[in-house]
């Protein structure tokens, strides 16, 4: 018998509340979203959640049913926030907003590579030969349970939560079948984070991308052509989605080239701000 992500989350949330009586839904008041992530402190990597007092550490990954709360709390200012998951698969959805060229029809998707994932405040490093590097801010689904051939009706029960992502793309490398992995999956091309929030209404979240403080994209996931449930259901026909796998759900509006030193912020409702700076292109 398998457990869906919602079952695991419900059990884990009960454990958290029993261990920390003051915990409700923290970081933005008692009705704020609970936020899970990965953090580095004094050379060690911890899984945990943000609550009163800082990062409450766990004995293991939040995908592990044996994980419990350690009782150790680290002030948030003392940790480095890492990418919230180490995914086995990184899938991107193409043309999922009319404002970004989407016109309906079949779901179109592509793969990025796990080695392309970086966290909040990590540097985006263009590969040698990069001349037209673009941002693509969007919502990212984080799977919480194994999903294979699941229906749309049940698909969301396999989701752990969502986070913010930037589907960095090198336009000059092309978008054909033999070039898309290079243009989408190069190292540092999948900024992710800063943390994961479960329980949000994921098909109705506002998002915004800024470059150097100027808004360059703005939209809502309710504008997606293919819903989150449809995306998960269809992908699960072709591949087994595992806990920790991530799905970049598509970007809205237009994008533009980045240059060295640009600071890119992706804000997703219920998550916060994912910030990365563009580094130099190797000669």
PDB file of N, CA, C and O in Angstrom, residues 111-149:
ATOM      1  N   UNK A 111      13.134  18.374 -20.336  1.00  0.00           N
ATOM      2  CA  UNK A 111      13.887  18.065 -19.118  1.00  0.00           C
ATOM      3  C   UNK A 111      15.008  19.083 -18.919  1.00  0.00           C
ATOM      4  O   UNK A 111      15.655  19.519 -19.866  1.00  0.00           O
ATOM      5  N   UNK A 112      15.172  19.462 -17.668  1.00  0.00           N
ATOM      6  CA  UNK A 112      16.386  20.117 -17.231  1.00  0.00           C
ATOM      7  C   UNK A 112      17.183  19.044 -16.475  1.00  0.00           C
ATOM      8  O   UNK A 112      16.737  17.904 -16.374  1.00  0.00           O
ATOM      9  N   UNK A 113      18.339  19.368 -15.950  1.00  0.00           N
ATOM     10  CA  UNK A 113      19.145  18.376 -15.252  1.00  0.00           C
ATOM     11  C   UNK A 113      19.238  18.691 -13.767  1.00  0.00           C
ATOM     12  O   UNK A 113      19.241  19.866 -13.387  1.00  0.00           O
ATOM     13  N   UNK A 114      19.305  17.665 -12.912  1.00  0.00           N
ATOM     14  CA  UNK A 114      19.472  17.934 -11.480  1.00  0.00           C
ATOM     15  C   UNK A 114      20.688  18.818 -11.183  1.00  0.00           C
ATOM     16  O   UNK A 114      20.672  19.601 -10.233  1.00  0.00           O
ATOM     17  N   UNK A 115      21.734  18.704 -11.998  1.00  0.00           N
ATOM     18  CA  UNK A 115      22.933  19.518 -11.786  1.00  0.00           C
ATOM     19  C   UNK A 115      22.716  20.985 -12.115  1.00  0.00           C
ATOM     20  O   UNK A 115      23.577  21.825 -11.831  1.00  0.00           O
ATOM     21  N   UNK A 116      21.558  21.303 -12.698  1.00  0.00           N
ATOM     22  CA  UNK A 116      21.260  22.712 -12.998  1.00  0.00           C
ATOM     23  C   UNK A 116      20.637  23.428 -11.811  1.00  0.00           C
ATOM     24  O   UNK A 116      20.502  24.657 -11.814  1.00  0.00           O
ATOM     25  N   UNK A 117      20.261  22.681 -10.764  1.00  0.00           N
ATOM     26  CA  UNK A 117      19.565  23.269  -9.608  1.00  0.00           C
ATOM     27  C   UNK A 117      20.537  24.030  -8.712  1.00  0.00           C
ATOM     28  O   UNK A 117      21.601  23.512  -8.340  1.00  0.00           O
ATOM     29  N   UNK A 118      20.180  25.261  -8.384  1.00  0.00           N
ATOM     30  CA  UNK A 118      20.894  26.053  -7.391  1.00  0.00           C
ATOM     31  C   UNK A 118      19.861  26.668  -6.449  1.00  0.00           C
ATOM     32  O   UNK A 118      18.663  26.666  -6.735  1.00  0.00           O
ATOM     33  N   UNK A 119      20.334  27.204  -5.334  1.00  0.00           N
ATOM     34  CA  UNK A 119      19.432  27.743  -4.332  1.00  0.00           C
ATOM     35  C   UNK A 119      19.388  29.252  -4.302  1.00  0.00           C
ATOM     36  O   UNK A 119      19.998  29.952  -5.126  1.00  0.00           O
ATOM     37  N   UNK A 120      18.652  29.748  -3.341  1.00  0.00           N
ATOM     38  CA  UNK A 120      18.505  31.186  -3.103  1.00  0.00           C
ATOM     39  C   UNK A 120      19.870  31.820  -2.864  1.00  0.00           C
ATOM     40  O   UNK A 120      20.697  31.319  -2.107  1.00  0.00           O
ATOM     41  N   UNK A 121      20.126  32.923  -3.565  1.00  0.00           N
ATOM     42  CA  UNK A 121      21.346  33.719  -3.473  1.00  0.00           C
ATOM     43  C   UNK A 121      22.574  33.023  -4.049  1.00  0.00           C
ATOM     44  O   UNK A 121      23.690  33.524  -3.900  1.00  0.00           O
ATOM     45  N   UNK A 122      22.408  31.876  -4.718  1.00  0.00           N
ATOM     46  CA  UNK A 122      23.504  31.296  -5.484  1.00  0.00           C
ATOM     47  C   UNK A 122      23.651  32.052  -6.805  1.00  0.00           C
ATOM     48  O   UNK A 122      22.723  32.731  -7.257  1.00  0.00           O
ATOM     49  N   UNK A 123      24.795  31.890  -7.448  1.00  0.00           N
ATOM     50  CA  UNK A 123      25.101  32.635  -8.674  1.00  0.00           C
ATOM     51  C   UNK A 123      24.720  31.849  -9.916  1.00  0.00           C
ATOM     52  O   UNK A 123      25.022  30.654 -10.031  1.00  0.00           O
ATOM     53  N   UNK A 124      24.026  32.504 -10.843  1.00  0.00           N
ATOM     54  CA  UNK A 124      23.766  31.945 -12.171  1.00  0.00           C
ATOM     55  C   UNK A 124      25.023  32.170 -13.010  1.00  0.00           C
ATOM     56  O   UNK A 124      25.434  33.313 -13.232  1.00  0.00           O
ATOM     57  N   UNK A 125      25.650  31.083 -13.464  1.00  0.00           N
ATOM     58  CA  UNK A 125      26.885  31.191 -14.240  1.00  0.00           C
ATOM     59  C   UNK A 125      26.631  30.765 -15.676  1.00  0.00           C
ATOM     60  O   UNK A 125      26.450  29.571 -15.948  1.00  0.00           O
ATOM     61  N   UNK A 126      26.589  31.689 -16.616  1.00  0.00           N
ATOM     62  CA  UNK A 126      26.362  31.312 -18.012  1.00  0.00           C
ATOM     63  C   UNK A 126      27.506  30.443 -18.526  1.00  0.00           C
ATOM     64  O   UNK A 126      28.671  30.664 -18.161  1.00  0.00           O
ATOM     65  N   UNK A 127      27.215  29.444 -19.355  1.00  0.00           N
ATOM     66  CA  UNK A 127      28.291  28.622 -19.912  1.00  0.00           C
ATOM     67  C   UNK A 127      29.044  29.384 -21.006  1.00  0.00           C
ATOM     68  O   UNK A 127      28.576  30.391 -21.522  1.00  0.00           O
ATOM     69  N   UNK A 128      30.208  28.887 -21.327  1.00  0.00           N
ATOM     70  CA  UNK A 128      30.996  29.476 -22.400  1.00  0.00           C
ATOM     71  C   UNK A 128      30.179  29.501 -23.686  1.00  0.00           C
ATOM     72  O   UNK A 128      29.519  28.536 -24.034  1.00  0.00           O
ATOM     73  N   UNK A 129      30.179  30.625 -24.366  1.00  0.00           N
ATOM     74  CA  UNK A 129      29.412  30.769 -25.603  1.00  0.00           C
ATOM     75  C   UNK A 129      28.044  31.384 -25.413  1.00  0.00           C
ATOM     76  O   UNK A 129      27.328  31.647 -26.389  1.00  0.00           O
ATOM     77  N   UNK A 130      27.656  31.629 -24.163  1.00  0.00           N
ATOM     78  CA  UNK A 130      26.347  32.235 -23.889  1.00  0.00           C
ATOM     79  C   UNK A 130      26.331  33.693 -24.352  1.00  0.00           C
ATOM     80  O   UNK A 130      27.213  34.470 -24.013  1.00  0.00           O
ATOM     81  N   UNK A 131      25.296  34.047 -25.111  1.00  0.00           N
ATOM     82  CA  UNK A 131      25.166  35.421 -25.598  1.00  0.00           C
ATOM     83  C   UNK A 131      23.772  36.004 -25.404  1.00  0.00           C
ATOM     84  O   UNK A 131      23.576  37.205 -25.620  1.00  0.00           O
ATOM     85  N   UNK A 132      22.792  35.177 -25.010  1.00  0.00           N
ATOM     86  CA  UNK A 132      21.412  35.655 -24.931  1.00  0.00           C
ATOM     87  C   UNK A 132      20.679  34.917 -23.823  1.00  0.00           C
ATOM     88  O   UNK A 132      19.737  34.160 -24.059  1.00  0.00           O
ATOM     89  N   UNK A 133      21.111  35.153 -22.577  1.00  0.00           N
ATOM     90  CA  UNK A 133      20.602  34.456 -21.408  1.00  0.00           C
ATOM     91  C   UNK A 133      19.338  35.136 -20.894  1.00  0.00           C
ATOM     92  O   UNK A 133      19.346  36.332 -20.614  1.00  0.00           O
ATOM     93  N   UNK A 134      18.244  34.375 -20.730  1.00  0.00           N
ATOM     94  CA  UNK A 134      16.962  34.941 -20.316  1.00  0.00           C
ATOM     95  C   UNK A 134      16.492  34.360 -18.990  1.00  0.00           C
ATOM     96  O   UNK A 134      16.777  33.216 -18.656  1.00  0.00           O
ATOM     97  N   UNK A 135      15.723  35.153 -18.255  1.00  0.00           N
ATOM     98  CA  UNK A 135      15.022  34.718 -17.046  1.00  0.00           C
ATOM     99  C   UNK A 135      13.659  34.170 -17.450  1.00  0.00           C
ATOM    100  O   UNK A 135      13.092  34.547 -18.486  1.00  0.00           O
ATOM    101  N   UNK A 136      13.110  33.277 -16.630  1.00  0.00           N
ATOM    102  CA  UNK A 136      11.725  32.810 -16.767  1.00  0.00           C
ATOM    103  C   UNK A 136      11.216  32.457 -15.371  1.00  0.00           C
ATOM    104  O   UNK A 136      11.380  31.328 -14.905  1.00  0.00           O
ATOM    105  N   UNK A 137      10.588  33.402 -14.701  1.00  0.00           N
ATOM    106  CA  UNK A 137      10.077  33.162 -13.354  1.00  0.00           C
ATOM    107  C   UNK A 137       8.781  32.371 -13.383  1.00  0.00           C
ATOM    108  O   UNK A 137       7.908  32.629 -14.224  1.00  0.00           O
ATOM    109  N   UNK A 138       8.641  31.419 -12.461  1.00  0.00           N
ATOM    110  CA  UNK A 138       7.446  30.584 -12.466  1.00  0.00           C
ATOM    111  C   UNK A 138       7.269  29.796 -11.172  1.00  0.00           C
ATOM    112  O   UNK A 138       8.164  29.753 -10.325  1.00  0.00           O
ATOM    113  N   UNK A 139       6.102  29.189 -11.042  1.00  0.00           N
ATOM    114  CA  UNK A 139       5.827  28.290  -9.918  1.00  0.00           C
ATOM    115  C   UNK A 139       6.391  26.915 -10.224  1.00  0.00           C
ATOM    116  O   UNK A 139       6.317  26.438 -11.362  1.00  0.00           O
ATOM    117  N   UNK A 140       6.937  26.273  -9.191  1.00  0.00           N
ATOM    118  CA  UNK A 140       7.490  24.923  -9.322  1.00  0.00           C
ATOM    119  C   UNK A 140       6.751  23.984  -8.371  1.00  0.00           C
ATOM    120  O   UNK A 140       6.648  24.251  -7.170  1.00  0.00           O
ATOM    121  N   UNK A 141       6.250  22.888  -8.911  1.00  0.00           N
ATOM    122  CA  UNK A 141       5.594  21.847  -8.119  1.00  0.00           C
ATOM    123  C   UNK A 141       6.654  20.897  -7.584  1.00  0.00           C
ATOM    124  O   UNK A 141       7.555  20.472  -8.312  1.00  0.00           O
ATOM    125  N   UNK A 142       6.545  20.554  -6.292  1.00  0.00           N
ATOM    126  CA  UNK A 142       7.430  19.570  -5.674  1.00  0.00           C
ATOM    127  C   UNK A 142       6.603  18.335  -5.335  1.00  0.00           C
ATOM    128  O   UNK A 142       5.648  18.406  -4.559  1.00  0.00           O
ATOM    129  N   UNK A 143       6.972  17.205  -5.922  1.00  0.00           N
ATOM    130  CA  UNK A 143       6.227  15.978  -5.674  1.00  0.00           C
ATOM    131  C   UNK A 143       6.548  15.438  -4.282  1.00  0.00           C
ATOM    132  O   UNK A 143       7.673  15.576  -3.786  1.00  0.00           O
ATOM    133  N   UNK A 144       5.541  14.806  -3.665  1.00  0.00           N
ATOM    134  CA  UNK A 144       5.719  14.272  -2.322  1.00  0.00           C
ATOM    135  C   UNK A 144       5.510  12.779  -2.214  1.00  0.00           C
ATOM    136  O   UNK A 144       5.802  12.180  -1.183  1.00  0.00           O
ATOM    137  N   UNK A 145       5.006  12.161  -3.279  1.00  0.00           N
ATOM    138  CA  UNK A 145       4.764  10.720  -3.263  1.00  0.00           C
ATOM    139  C   UNK A 145       4.907  10.195  -4.684  1.00  0.00           C
ATOM    140  O   UNK A 145       4.761  10.936  -5.661  1.00  0.00           O
ATOM    141  N   UNK A 146       5.220   8.925  -4.793  1.00  0.00           N
ATOM    142  CA  UNK A 146       5.405   8.305  -6.110  1.00  0.00           C
ATOM    143  C   UNK A 146       4.090   8.334  -6.884  1.00  0.00           C
ATOM    144  O   UNK A 146       3.037   7.950  -6.370  1.00  0.00           O
ATOM    145  N   UNK A 147       4.158   8.789  -8.131  1.00  0.00           N
ATOM    146  CA  UNK A 147       2.963   8.918  -8.965  1.00  0.00           C
ATOM    147  C   UNK A 147       3.208   8.277 -10.330  1.00  0.00           C
ATOM    148  O   UNK A 147       4.129   8.679 -11.050  1.00  0.00           O
ATOM    149  N   UNK A 148       2.401   7.314 -10.676  1.00  0.00           N
ATOM    150  CA  UNK A 148       2.468   6.662 -11.983  1.00  0.00           C
ATOM    151  C   UNK A 148       1.053   6.403 -12.468  1.00  0.00           C
ATOM    152  O   UNK A 148       0.243   5.788 -11.763  1.00  0.00           O
ATOM    153  N   UNK A 149       0.738   6.928 -13.661  1.00  0.00           N
ATOM    154  CA  UNK A 149      -0.589   6.752 -14.258  1.00  0.00           C
ATOM    155  C   UNK A 149      -1.697   7.210 -13.318  1.00  0.00           C
ATOM    156  O   UNK A 149      -2.696   6.509 -13.119  1.00  0.00           O
TER     157      UNK A 149
END
